Amino acid sequence: MTDEPIPTITVNNGIVIPQIGYGVFQTPPEETERAVLEALEVGYRHIDTAQAYRNEEGVGAAVAASGLPREDVFLTTKIWISNAGDEPAARSIDDSLRRLGTDYIDLLLVHQPFGDYYGTYRAMERALAAGKVRAIGVSNFFPDRFVDLAENVEVPPAVNQMETHVFNQQADNRTWYAKYGTALESWGPLAQGKNNLFAHPVLSGIGEEYSKTAAQVALRYLLQRDVIIIPKSVHRERMASNLDILDFQLDDADMAAITALDEGKSLFIEHTDPRAVEFLLGYGSR
C-alpha cells in the first residue's frame, strides 16, 4: 500500500473532492456502518451514499465512530425521485442531514433525471446558499437533459455522476459536461465485473507489467482520465486493493489499449427506455 495522498479534483465552485471514494450502493443497512468504518480505517475519505440506498444512517454512524474530524470526510448523498419537487426535496435534505448526523453535506446530487428535478434543483440551490450543502450536481443526466438543466439554473452542476468504466467511458458526453465546468464522477467503475473485467486479457496483460490486478488497472485508467471514482466492496482486502492504485502510471500505449475497449453503451440500464423509466419511478415505493 502506497503512502501517497489521494489525488483531488477541484470542481467549478472551488470545492475540492477526493478523486477516489467509497460507494455503498446495495450495501445492506445493517452492514453499512461496519463497511464504511473499515473503509475509513483503510484510508478512504470520500463516502458516497443516497436516499434510495436506505443506508445513510449507517454512513453517519461510521463517520461518528471513526473519530475523524467531520471536515476530513467528504460526504455525498442524492435526492431520490420520490422526493422530487421544491418543497419535498427541501424536506428530504433536512432528513438526510439528520440521518447522516451532520450539519452539512459536501456534495448533493439529483439522483435521476425524472420527476420534478427542476424543483429539486431549486431546493438544492437554496440549501447551498444556506450552508447546508457545499456543492450540488446531478447523476445519470445524459447530455440532452444535462444541457437543458444547466442552461436554466443559477448554479451549474459541479458533478455529473454517470455509469463510467472501461467499457462505457462517456467519451463524447464528457465534452458537454466540461462546457459547464462539470466534473465526471463514475458509478460502477469496475462495471460490477461484467464483460469479464476482473480477468479481461487486455487489463490483465497490462497489469502484469506493473504487478497489479485487472481491476486496479481499470481504476487507474479512470483516475488518469480525471474521473472521480467510487468503487464498492464490503471486503476490507478489496477496499485496500481498490485504493492501492497510486504507485504506478499507465503509459500512452496502455491508455490507448484501454480506450479501445469502449463500447459506448450501458451495461446496466438504458435511461431512454420507457420501461426503465417506469421501473425507476416506482423504485422509491418498493
PDB file of C-alpha atoms in Angstrom:
ATOM      1  CA  MET A   1       0.000   0.000   0.000  1.00  0.00           C
ATOM      2  CA  THR A   2       1.403   3.369  -1.007  1.00  0.00           C
ATOM      3  CA  ASP A   3       1.560   6.318   1.351  1.00  0.00           C
ATOM      4  CA  GLU A   4       0.842   8.737  -1.490  1.00  0.00           C
ATOM      5  CA  PRO A   5      -2.084  11.083  -0.797  1.00  0.00           C
ATOM      6  CA  ILE A   6      -5.339  10.514  -2.647  1.00  0.00           C
ATOM      7  CA  PRO A   7      -5.489  12.918  -5.602  1.00  0.00           C
ATOM      8  CA  THR A   8      -8.238  15.520  -5.701  1.00  0.00           C
ATOM      9  CA  ILE A   9     -10.473  17.226  -8.237  1.00  0.00           C
ATOM     10  CA  THR A  10     -11.406  20.895  -7.769  1.00  0.00           C
ATOM     11  CA  VAL A  11     -14.914  21.462  -9.101  1.00  0.00           C
ATOM     12  CA  ASN A  12     -16.411  24.601 -10.628  1.00  0.00           C
ATOM     13  CA  ASN A  13     -17.269  26.286  -7.318  1.00  0.00           C
ATOM     14  CA  GLY A  14     -13.805  25.678  -5.847  1.00  0.00           C
ATOM     15  CA  ILE A  15     -14.722  22.724  -3.629  1.00  0.00           C
ATOM     16  CA  VAL A  16     -12.061  20.003  -3.542  1.00  0.00           C
ATOM     17  CA  ILE A  17     -13.224  16.382  -3.899  1.00  0.00           C
ATOM     18  CA  PRO A  18     -11.052  13.325  -3.160  1.00  0.00           C
ATOM     19  CA  GLN A  19     -10.824  11.583  -6.533  1.00  0.00           C
ATOM     20  CA  ILE A  20     -11.170   8.111  -5.017  1.00  0.00           C
ATOM     21  CA  GLY A  21     -14.201   7.478  -2.856  1.00  0.00           C
ATOM     22  CA  TYR A  22     -16.077   4.554  -1.369  1.00  0.00           C
ATOM     23  CA  GLY A  23     -19.581   3.658  -2.552  1.00  0.00           C
ATOM     24  CA  VAL A  24     -22.334   1.917  -0.574  1.00  0.00           C
ATOM     25  CA  PHE A  25     -24.866   1.117  -3.319  1.00  0.00           C
ATOM     26  CA  GLN A  26     -26.636  -2.147  -2.400  1.00  0.00           C
ATOM     27  CA  THR A  27     -24.795  -2.385   0.917  1.00  0.00           C
ATOM     28  CA  PRO A  28     -27.456  -3.633   3.390  1.00  0.00           C
ATOM     29  CA  PRO A  29     -28.258  -1.066   6.081  1.00  0.00           C
ATOM     30  CA  GLU A  30     -27.198  -3.485   8.810  1.00  0.00           C
ATOM     31  CA  GLU A  31     -23.749  -3.878   7.215  1.00  0.00           C
ATOM     32  CA  THR A  32     -23.147  -0.259   6.270  1.00  0.00           C
ATOM     33  CA  GLU A  33     -21.657   1.064   9.500  1.00  0.00           C
ATOM     34  CA  ARG A  34     -19.095  -1.763   9.654  1.00  0.00           C
ATOM     35  CA  ALA A  35     -18.190  -1.475   5.959  1.00  0.00           C
ATOM     36  CA  VAL A  36     -17.809   2.317   5.984  1.00  0.00           C
ATOM     37  CA  LEU A  37     -15.829   2.264   9.212  1.00  0.00           C
ATOM     38  CA  GLU A  38     -13.419  -0.244   7.647  1.00  0.00           C
ATOM     39  CA  ALA A  39     -13.185   1.886   4.504  1.00  0.00           C
ATOM     40  CA  LEU A  40     -12.254   4.898   6.619  1.00  0.00           C
ATOM     41  CA  GLU A  41      -9.684   2.805   8.500  1.00  0.00           C
ATOM     42  CA  VAL A  42      -8.174   1.657   5.196  1.00  0.00           C
ATOM     43  CA  GLY A  43      -7.790   5.288   4.114  1.00  0.00           C
ATOM     44  CA  TYR A  44     -10.873   6.429   2.194  1.00  0.00           C
ATOM     45  CA  ARG A  45     -12.011   9.973   2.947  1.00  0.00           C
ATOM     46  CA  HIS A  46     -14.895  10.251   0.478  1.00  0.00           C
ATOM     47  CA  ILE A  47     -18.106   8.276   1.080  1.00  0.00           C
ATOM     48  CA  ASP A  48     -20.957   8.147  -1.439  1.00  0.00           C
ATOM     49  CA  THR A  49     -24.496   7.219  -0.401  1.00  0.00           C
ATOM     50  CA  ALA A  50     -28.069   8.128  -1.427  1.00  0.00           C
ATOM     51  CA  GLN A  51     -31.553   8.384  -0.002  1.00  0.00           C
ATOM     52  CA  ALA A  52     -32.624   5.442  -2.167  1.00  0.00           C
ATOM     53  CA  TYR A  53     -29.911   3.198  -0.694  1.00  0.00           C
ATOM     54  CA  ARG A  54     -31.593   3.442   2.717  1.00  0.00           C
ATOM     55  CA  ASN A  55     -28.245   3.331   4.498  1.00  0.00           C
ATOM     56  CA  GLU A  56     -27.466   6.989   5.238  1.00  0.00           C
ATOM     57  CA  GLU A  57     -27.772   6.269   8.982  1.00  0.00           C
ATOM     58  CA  GLY A  58     -25.030   3.649   8.783  1.00  0.00           C
ATOM     59  CA  VAL A  59     -22.749   6.056   6.935  1.00  0.00           C
ATOM     60  CA  GLY A  60     -23.296   8.741   9.550  1.00  0.00           C
ATOM     61  CA  ALA A  61     -22.749   6.306  12.410  1.00  0.00           C
ATOM     62  CA  ALA A  62     -19.476   5.129  10.878  1.00  0.00           C
ATOM     63  CA  VAL A  63     -18.170   8.665  10.437  1.00  0.00           C
ATOM     64  CA  ALA A  64     -19.018   9.425  14.069  1.00  0.00           C
ATOM     65  CA  ALA A  65     -17.428   6.190  15.283  1.00  0.00           C
ATOM     66  CA  SER A  66     -14.260   6.758  13.258  1.00  0.00           C
ATOM     67  CA  GLY A  67     -13.179   9.680  15.426  1.00  0.00           C
ATOM     68  CA  LEU A  68     -12.145  11.580  12.322  1.00  0.00           C
ATOM     69  CA  PRO A  69     -12.903  15.310  12.213  1.00  0.00           C
ATOM     70  CA  ARG A  70     -16.038  15.886  10.142  1.00  0.00           C
ATOM     71  CA  GLU A  71     -14.112  18.151   7.754  1.00  0.00           C
ATOM     72  CA  ASP A  72     -11.766  15.272   6.916  1.00  0.00           C
ATOM     73  CA  VAL A  73     -14.567  13.138   5.439  1.00  0.00           C
ATOM     74  CA  PHE A  74     -16.271  14.155   2.181  1.00  0.00           C
ATOM     75  CA  LEU A  75     -19.919  13.020   2.206  1.00  0.00           C
ATOM     76  CA  THR A  76     -22.101  12.681  -0.890  1.00  0.00           C
ATOM     77  CA  THR A  77     -25.793  11.825  -0.948  1.00  0.00           C
ATOM     78  CA  LYS A  78     -28.531  12.044  -3.567  1.00  0.00           C
ATOM     79  CA  ILE A  79     -32.204  13.055  -3.659  1.00  0.00           C
ATOM     80  CA  TRP A  80     -34.463  10.307  -4.950  1.00  0.00           C
ATOM     81  CA  ILE A  81     -37.374  10.726  -7.394  1.00  0.00           C
ATOM     82  CA  SER A  82     -39.985  10.168  -4.663  1.00  0.00           C
ATOM     83  CA  ASN A  83     -38.704  13.356  -3.015  1.00  0.00           C
ATOM     84  CA  ALA A  84     -38.647  15.383  -6.240  1.00  0.00           C
ATOM     85  CA  GLY A  85     -40.001  18.930  -6.293  1.00  0.00           C
ATOM     86  CA  ASP A  86     -39.158  22.107  -4.443  1.00  0.00           C
ATOM     87  CA  GLU A  87     -40.756  21.527  -1.029  1.00  0.00           C
ATOM     88  CA  PRO A  88     -40.418  17.717  -0.866  1.00  0.00           C
ATOM     89  CA  ALA A  89     -36.740  17.951  -1.798  1.00  0.00           C
ATOM     90  CA  ALA A  90     -36.128  20.654   0.821  1.00  0.00           C
ATOM     91  CA  ARG A  91     -37.659  18.425   3.498  1.00  0.00           C
ATOM     92  CA  SER A  92     -35.645  15.455   2.282  1.00  0.00           C
ATOM     93  CA  ILE A  93     -32.385  17.408   2.553  1.00  0.00           C
ATOM     94  CA  ASP A  94     -33.087  18.031   6.222  1.00  0.00           C
ATOM     95  CA  ASP A  95     -33.962  14.357   6.634  1.00  0.00           C
ATOM     96  CA  SER A  96     -30.660  13.327   5.033  1.00  0.00           C
ATOM     97  CA  LEU A  97     -28.751  15.697   7.316  1.00  0.00           C
ATOM     98  CA  ARG A  98     -30.456  14.100  10.314  1.00  0.00           C
ATOM     99  CA  ARG A  99     -29.778  10.544   9.135  1.00  0.00           C
ATOM    100  CA  LEU A 100     -26.139  11.356   8.375  1.00  0.00           C
ATOM    101  CA  GLY A 101     -25.752  13.087  11.739  1.00  0.00           C
ATOM    102  CA  THR A 102     -24.127  16.138  10.215  1.00  0.00           C
ATOM    103  CA  ASP A 103     -24.712  19.873   9.812  1.00  0.00           C
ATOM    104  CA  TYR A 104     -23.761  19.870   6.136  1.00  0.00           C
ATOM    105  CA  ILE A 105     -23.459  17.629   3.085  1.00  0.00           C
ATOM    106  CA  ASP A 106     -20.348  18.065   0.963  1.00  0.00           C
ATOM    107  CA  LEU A 107     -21.968  17.082  -2.343  1.00  0.00           C
ATOM    108  CA  LEU A 108     -25.691  16.718  -3.018  1.00  0.00           C
ATOM    109  CA  LEU A 109     -26.949  15.281  -6.298  1.00  0.00           C
ATOM    110  CA  VAL A 110     -30.250  14.886  -8.138  1.00  0.00           C
ATOM    111  CA  HIS A 111     -30.217  11.098  -8.407  1.00  0.00           C
ATOM    112  CA  GLN A 112     -32.241  10.646 -11.609  1.00  0.00           C
ATOM    113  CA  PRO A 113     -33.414  12.941 -14.442  1.00  0.00           C
ATOM    114  CA  PHE A 114     -37.091  12.180 -13.796  1.00  0.00           C
ATOM    115  CA  GLY A 115     -39.907  13.775 -11.829  1.00  0.00           C
ATOM    116  CA  ASP A 116     -39.734  17.469 -10.961  1.00  0.00           C
ATOM    117  CA  TYR A 117     -35.966  17.647 -10.932  1.00  0.00           C
ATOM    118  CA  TYR A 118     -36.069  21.398 -11.629  1.00  0.00           C
ATOM    119  CA  GLY A 119     -37.882  21.914  -8.339  1.00  0.00           C
ATOM    120  CA  THR A 120     -35.407  19.579  -6.666  1.00  0.00           C
ATOM    121  CA  TYR A 121     -32.502  21.577  -8.033  1.00  0.00           C
ATOM    122  CA  ARG A 122     -34.009  24.873  -6.826  1.00  0.00           C
ATOM    123  CA  ALA A 123     -34.236  23.408  -3.327  1.00  0.00           C
ATOM    124  CA  MET A 124     -30.613  22.316  -3.620  1.00  0.00           C
ATOM    125  CA  GLU A 125     -29.553  25.825  -4.681  1.00  0.00           C
ATOM    126  CA  ARG A 126     -31.233  27.235  -1.575  1.00  0.00           C
ATOM    127  CA  ALA A 127     -29.559  24.611   0.604  1.00  0.00           C
ATOM    128  CA  LEU A 128     -26.229  25.609  -0.941  1.00  0.00           C
ATOM    129  CA  ALA A 129     -26.856  29.278  -0.154  1.00  0.00           C
ATOM    130  CA  ALA A 130     -27.883  28.353   3.411  1.00  0.00           C
ATOM    131  CA  GLY A 131     -24.682  26.403   4.043  1.00  0.00           C
ATOM    132  CA  LYS A 132     -26.410  23.040   4.341  1.00  0.00           C
ATOM    133  CA  VAL A 133     -24.541  21.848   1.249  1.00  0.00           C
ATOM    134  CA  ARG A 134     -21.081  22.687  -0.120  1.00  0.00           C
ATOM    135  CA  ALA A 135     -21.623  21.649  -3.756  1.00  0.00           C
ATOM    136  CA  ILE A 136     -24.548  20.453  -5.865  1.00  0.00           C
ATOM    137  CA  GLY A 137     -24.826  18.406  -9.015  1.00  0.00           C
ATOM    138  CA  VAL A 138     -26.649  15.647 -10.834  1.00  0.00           C
ATOM    139  CA  SER A 139     -26.487  11.934 -11.561  1.00  0.00           C
ATOM    140  CA  ASN A 140     -27.492   9.986 -14.678  1.00  0.00           C
ATOM    141  CA  PHE A 141     -28.112  13.152 -16.713  1.00  0.00           C
ATOM    142  CA  PHE A 142     -27.297  12.470 -20.346  1.00  0.00           C
ATOM    143  CA  PRO A 143     -26.216  15.482 -22.437  1.00  0.00           C
ATOM    144  CA  ASP A 144     -29.687  16.489 -23.660  1.00  0.00           C
ATOM    145  CA  ARG A 145     -31.243  16.791 -20.215  1.00  0.00           C
ATOM    146  CA  PHE A 146     -27.974  17.942 -18.684  1.00  0.00           C
ATOM    147  CA  VAL A 147     -27.637  20.930 -21.027  1.00  0.00           C
ATOM    148  CA  ASP A 148     -31.298  21.865 -20.639  1.00  0.00           C
ATOM    149  CA  LEU A 149     -30.923  21.877 -16.849  1.00  0.00           C
ATOM    150  CA  ALA A 150     -27.547  23.635 -16.818  1.00  0.00           C
ATOM    151  CA  GLU A 151     -28.895  26.431 -19.028  1.00  0.00           C
ATOM    152  CA  ASN A 152     -31.877  27.049 -16.770  1.00  0.00           C
ATOM    153  CA  VAL A 153     -30.413  27.095 -13.251  1.00  0.00           C
ATOM    154  CA  GLU A 154     -28.431  29.642 -11.267  1.00  0.00           C
ATOM    155  CA  VAL A 155     -25.646  27.278 -10.181  1.00  0.00           C
ATOM    156  CA  PRO A 156     -24.194  24.937 -12.811  1.00  0.00           C
ATOM    157  CA  PRO A 157     -23.776  21.337 -11.629  1.00  0.00           C
ATOM    158  CA  ALA A 158     -20.406  20.698 -10.004  1.00  0.00           C
ATOM    159  CA  VAL A 159     -20.568  16.971 -10.798  1.00  0.00           C
ATOM    160  CA  ASN A 160     -22.449  14.573 -13.040  1.00  0.00           C
ATOM    161  CA  GLN A 161     -22.276  11.026 -11.714  1.00  0.00           C
ATOM    162  CA  MET A 162     -22.668   8.580 -14.595  1.00  0.00           C
ATOM    163  CA  GLU A 163     -22.078   4.913 -15.331  1.00  0.00           C
ATOM    164  CA  THR A 164     -18.423   5.139 -16.328  1.00  0.00           C
ATOM    165  CA  HIS A 165     -15.966   2.297 -16.716  1.00  0.00           C
ATOM    166  CA  VAL A 166     -13.567   0.970 -19.350  1.00  0.00           C
ATOM    167  CA  PHE A 167     -16.453  -0.435 -21.427  1.00  0.00           C
ATOM    168  CA  ASN A 168     -18.553   2.757 -21.232  1.00  0.00           C
ATOM    169  CA  GLN A 169     -16.205   5.718 -20.963  1.00  0.00           C
ATOM    170  CA  GLN A 170     -18.613   8.638 -21.605  1.00  0.00           C
ATOM    171  CA  ALA A 171     -16.083   9.931 -24.130  1.00  0.00           C
ATOM    172  CA  ASP A 172     -18.422  12.048 -26.268  1.00  0.00           C
ATOM    173  CA  ASN A 173     -20.751  13.013 -23.417  1.00  0.00           C
ATOM    174  CA  ARG A 174     -17.887  14.466 -21.379  1.00  0.00           C
ATOM    175  CA  THR A 175     -17.497  17.309 -23.865  1.00  0.00           C
ATOM    176  CA  TRP A 176     -20.914  18.651 -22.887  1.00  0.00           C
ATOM    177  CA  TYR A 177     -20.299  18.336 -19.160  1.00  0.00           C
ATOM    178  CA  ALA A 178     -16.933  20.065 -19.480  1.00  0.00           C
ATOM    179  CA  LYS A 179     -18.607  23.024 -21.201  1.00  0.00           C
ATOM    180  CA  TYR A 180     -20.132  23.912 -17.814  1.00  0.00           C
ATOM    181  CA  GLY A 181     -17.064  23.004 -15.789  1.00  0.00           C
ATOM    182  CA  THR A 182     -18.847  19.904 -14.529  1.00  0.00           C
ATOM    183  CA  ALA A 183     -16.652  17.053 -13.322  1.00  0.00           C
ATOM    184  CA  LEU A 184     -17.436  13.480 -14.336  1.00  0.00           C
ATOM    185  CA  GLU A 185     -17.869  11.019 -11.487  1.00  0.00           C
ATOM    186  CA  SER A 186     -18.151   7.304 -12.104  1.00  0.00           C
ATOM    187  CA  TRP A 187     -20.642   4.943 -10.616  1.00  0.00           C
ATOM    188  CA  GLY A 188     -19.825   1.312 -11.346  1.00  0.00           C
ATOM    189  CA  PRO A 189     -16.135   1.988 -12.127  1.00  0.00           C
ATOM    190  CA  LEU A 190     -15.480  -1.762 -12.194  1.00  0.00           C
ATOM    191  CA  ALA A 191     -18.622  -2.478 -14.237  1.00  0.00           C
ATOM    192  CA  GLN A 192     -19.651  -4.812 -11.395  1.00  0.00           C
ATOM    193  CA  GLY A 193     -17.383  -7.381 -13.043  1.00  0.00           C
ATOM    194  CA  LYS A 194     -19.322  -7.502 -16.306  1.00  0.00           C
ATOM    195  CA  ASN A 195     -17.558  -8.296 -19.604  1.00  0.00           C
ATOM    196  CA  ASN A 196     -15.125 -10.456 -17.609  1.00  0.00           C
ATOM    197  CA  LEU A 197     -13.452  -7.290 -16.305  1.00  0.00           C
ATOM    198  CA  PHE A 198     -11.578  -8.979 -13.452  1.00  0.00           C
ATOM    199  CA  ALA A 199      -9.873 -11.380 -15.858  1.00  0.00           C
ATOM    200  CA  HIS A 200     -10.000  -9.340 -19.057  1.00  0.00           C
ATOM    201  CA  PRO A 201      -6.949 -10.186 -21.192  1.00  0.00           C
ATOM    202  CA  VAL A 202      -6.116  -6.569 -22.063  1.00  0.00           C
ATOM    203  CA  LEU A 203      -6.413  -5.352 -18.477  1.00  0.00           C
ATOM    204  CA  SER A 204      -4.696  -8.413 -17.030  1.00  0.00           C
ATOM    205  CA  GLY A 205      -1.874  -8.176 -19.543  1.00  0.00           C
ATOM    206  CA  ILE A 206      -1.219  -4.548 -18.691  1.00  0.00           C
ATOM    207  CA  GLY A 207      -1.474  -5.373 -15.002  1.00  0.00           C
ATOM    208  CA  GLU A 208       1.314  -7.927 -15.268  1.00  0.00           C
ATOM    209  CA  GLU A 209       3.686  -5.126 -16.297  1.00  0.00           C
ATOM    210  CA  TYR A 210       3.051  -3.322 -13.000  1.00  0.00           C
ATOM    211  CA  SER A 211       2.257  -6.261 -10.675  1.00  0.00           C
ATOM    212  CA  LYS A 212      -1.329  -5.018 -10.487  1.00  0.00           C
ATOM    213  CA  THR A 213      -4.707  -6.673 -10.982  1.00  0.00           C
ATOM    214  CA  ALA A 214      -7.052  -6.055 -13.895  1.00  0.00           C
ATOM    215  CA  ALA A 215      -9.356  -4.162 -11.513  1.00  0.00           C
ATOM    216  CA  GLN A 216      -6.546  -1.888 -10.363  1.00  0.00           C
ATOM    217  CA  VAL A 217      -5.625  -1.158 -13.986  1.00  0.00           C
ATOM    218  CA  ALA A 218      -9.258  -0.326 -14.804  1.00  0.00           C
ATOM    219  CA  LEU A 219      -9.461   2.076 -11.864  1.00  0.00           C
ATOM    220  CA  ARG A 220      -6.090   3.633 -12.632  1.00  0.00           C
ATOM    221  CA  TYR A 221      -7.228   4.316 -16.197  1.00  0.00           C
ATOM    222  CA  LEU A 222     -10.217   6.327 -14.963  1.00  0.00           C
ATOM    223  CA  LEU A 223      -8.022   8.163 -12.484  1.00  0.00           C
ATOM    224  CA  GLN A 224      -5.671   9.250 -15.277  1.00  0.00           C
ATOM    225  CA  ARG A 225      -8.691  10.391 -17.296  1.00  0.00           C
ATOM    226  CA  ASP A 226      -9.612  12.777 -14.434  1.00  0.00           C
ATOM    227  CA  VAL A 227     -12.713  10.815 -13.478  1.00  0.00           C
ATOM    228  CA  ILE A 228     -13.825  10.711  -9.839  1.00  0.00           C
ATOM    229  CA  ILE A 229     -14.306   7.054  -8.877  1.00  0.00           C
ATOM    230  CA  ILE A 230     -16.278   5.382  -6.080  1.00  0.00           C
ATOM    231  CA  PRO A 231     -15.505   1.640  -6.141  1.00  0.00           C
ATOM    232  CA  LYS A 232     -17.539  -0.511  -3.789  1.00  0.00           C
ATOM    233  CA  SER A 233     -16.686  -3.627  -1.807  1.00  0.00           C
ATOM    234  CA  VAL A 234     -17.743  -4.883   1.601  1.00  0.00           C
ATOM    235  CA  HIS A 235     -14.463  -6.806   1.968  1.00  0.00           C
ATOM    236  CA  ARG A 236     -11.599  -4.977   3.664  1.00  0.00           C
ATOM    237  CA  GLU A 237      -8.912  -6.573   1.476  1.00  0.00           C
ATOM    238  CA  ARG A 238     -10.638  -5.436  -1.711  1.00  0.00           C
ATOM    239  CA  MET A 239     -11.248  -1.974  -0.264  1.00  0.00           C
ATOM    240  CA  ALA A 240      -7.494  -1.690   0.233  1.00  0.00           C
ATOM    241  CA  SER A 241      -6.748  -3.101  -3.209  1.00  0.00           C
ATOM    242  CA  ASN A 242      -9.067  -0.591  -4.908  1.00  0.00           C
ATOM    243  CA  LEU A 243      -7.234   2.218  -3.138  1.00  0.00           C
ATOM    244  CA  ASP A 244      -3.788   0.838  -3.984  1.00  0.00           C
ATOM    245  CA  ILE A 245      -3.548   2.431  -7.436  1.00  0.00           C
ATOM    246  CA  LEU A 246      -1.369   5.437  -6.730  1.00  0.00           C
ATOM    247  CA  ASP A 247       2.095   3.909  -7.112  1.00  0.00           C
ATOM    248  CA  PHE A 248       2.067   3.276 -10.867  1.00  0.00           C
ATOM    249  CA  GLN A 249       1.354   5.204 -14.055  1.00  0.00           C
ATOM    250  CA  LEU A 250      -0.142   3.801 -17.262  1.00  0.00           C
ATOM    251  CA  ASP A 251       1.814   4.855 -20.341  1.00  0.00           C
ATOM    252  CA  ASP A 252       0.370   6.110 -23.624  1.00  0.00           C
ATOM    253  CA  ALA A 253       0.256   2.620 -25.160  1.00  0.00           C
ATOM    254  CA  ASP A 254      -1.585   1.257 -22.120  1.00  0.00           C
ATOM    255  CA  MET A 255      -4.072   4.128 -22.232  1.00  0.00           C
ATOM    256  CA  ALA A 256      -4.711   3.625 -25.947  1.00  0.00           C
ATOM    257  CA  ALA A 257      -5.303  -0.106 -25.489  1.00  0.00           C
ATOM    258  CA  ILE A 258      -7.856   0.529 -22.747  1.00  0.00           C
ATOM    259  CA  THR A 259      -9.535   3.364 -24.658  1.00  0.00           C
ATOM    260  CA  ALA A 260     -10.177   0.827 -27.422  1.00  0.00           C
ATOM    261  CA  LEU A 261     -12.330  -1.241 -25.032  1.00  0.00           C
ATOM    262  CA  ASP A 262     -15.033   1.449 -25.006  1.00  0.00           C
ATOM    263  CA  GLU A 263     -18.365   0.140 -26.307  1.00  0.00           C
ATOM    264  CA  GLY A 264     -20.154   3.433 -25.689  1.00  0.00           C
ATOM    265  CA  LYS A 265     -23.277   1.888 -24.168  1.00  0.00           C
ATOM    266  CA  SER A 266     -24.669   0.950 -20.787  1.00  0.00           C
ATOM    267  CA  LEU A 267     -24.161  -2.498 -19.334  1.00  0.00           C
ATOM    268  CA  PHE A 268     -26.910  -1.921 -16.759  1.00  0.00           C
ATOM    269  CA  ILE A 269     -29.833   0.357 -17.589  1.00  0.00           C
ATOM    270  CA  GLU A 270     -30.900   2.414 -20.579  1.00  0.00           C
ATOM    271  CA  HIS A 271     -32.329   5.674 -19.288  1.00  0.00           C
ATOM    272  CA  THR A 272     -34.137   6.375 -22.580  1.00  0.00           C
ATOM    273  CA  ASP A 273     -36.086   3.085 -22.360  1.00  0.00           C
ATOM    274  CA  PRO A 274     -39.640   3.808 -21.119  1.00  0.00           C
ATOM    275  CA  ARG A 275     -39.657   0.506 -19.200  1.00  0.00           C
ATOM    276  CA  ALA A 276     -36.513   1.566 -17.346  1.00  0.00           C
ATOM    277  CA  VAL A 277     -38.145   4.910 -16.525  1.00  0.00           C
ATOM    278  CA  GLU A 278     -41.237   3.115 -15.173  1.00  0.00           C
ATOM    279  CA  PHE A 279     -39.008   0.933 -13.004  1.00  0.00           C
ATOM    280  CA  LEU A 280     -37.089   3.899 -11.598  1.00  0.00           C
ATOM    281  CA  LEU A 281     -40.248   5.934 -10.936  1.00  0.00           C
ATOM    282  CA  GLY A 282     -41.648   3.062  -8.880  1.00  0.00           C
ATOM    283  CA  TYR A 283     -38.414   2.193  -7.098  1.00  0.00           C
ATOM    284  CA  GLY A 284     -38.914   4.538  -4.151  1.00  0.00           C
ATOM    285  CA  SER A 285     -42.273   2.960  -3.267  1.00  0.00           C
ATOM    286  CA  ARG A 286     -40.902  -0.590  -3.178  1.00  0.00           C
TER     287      ARG A 286
END
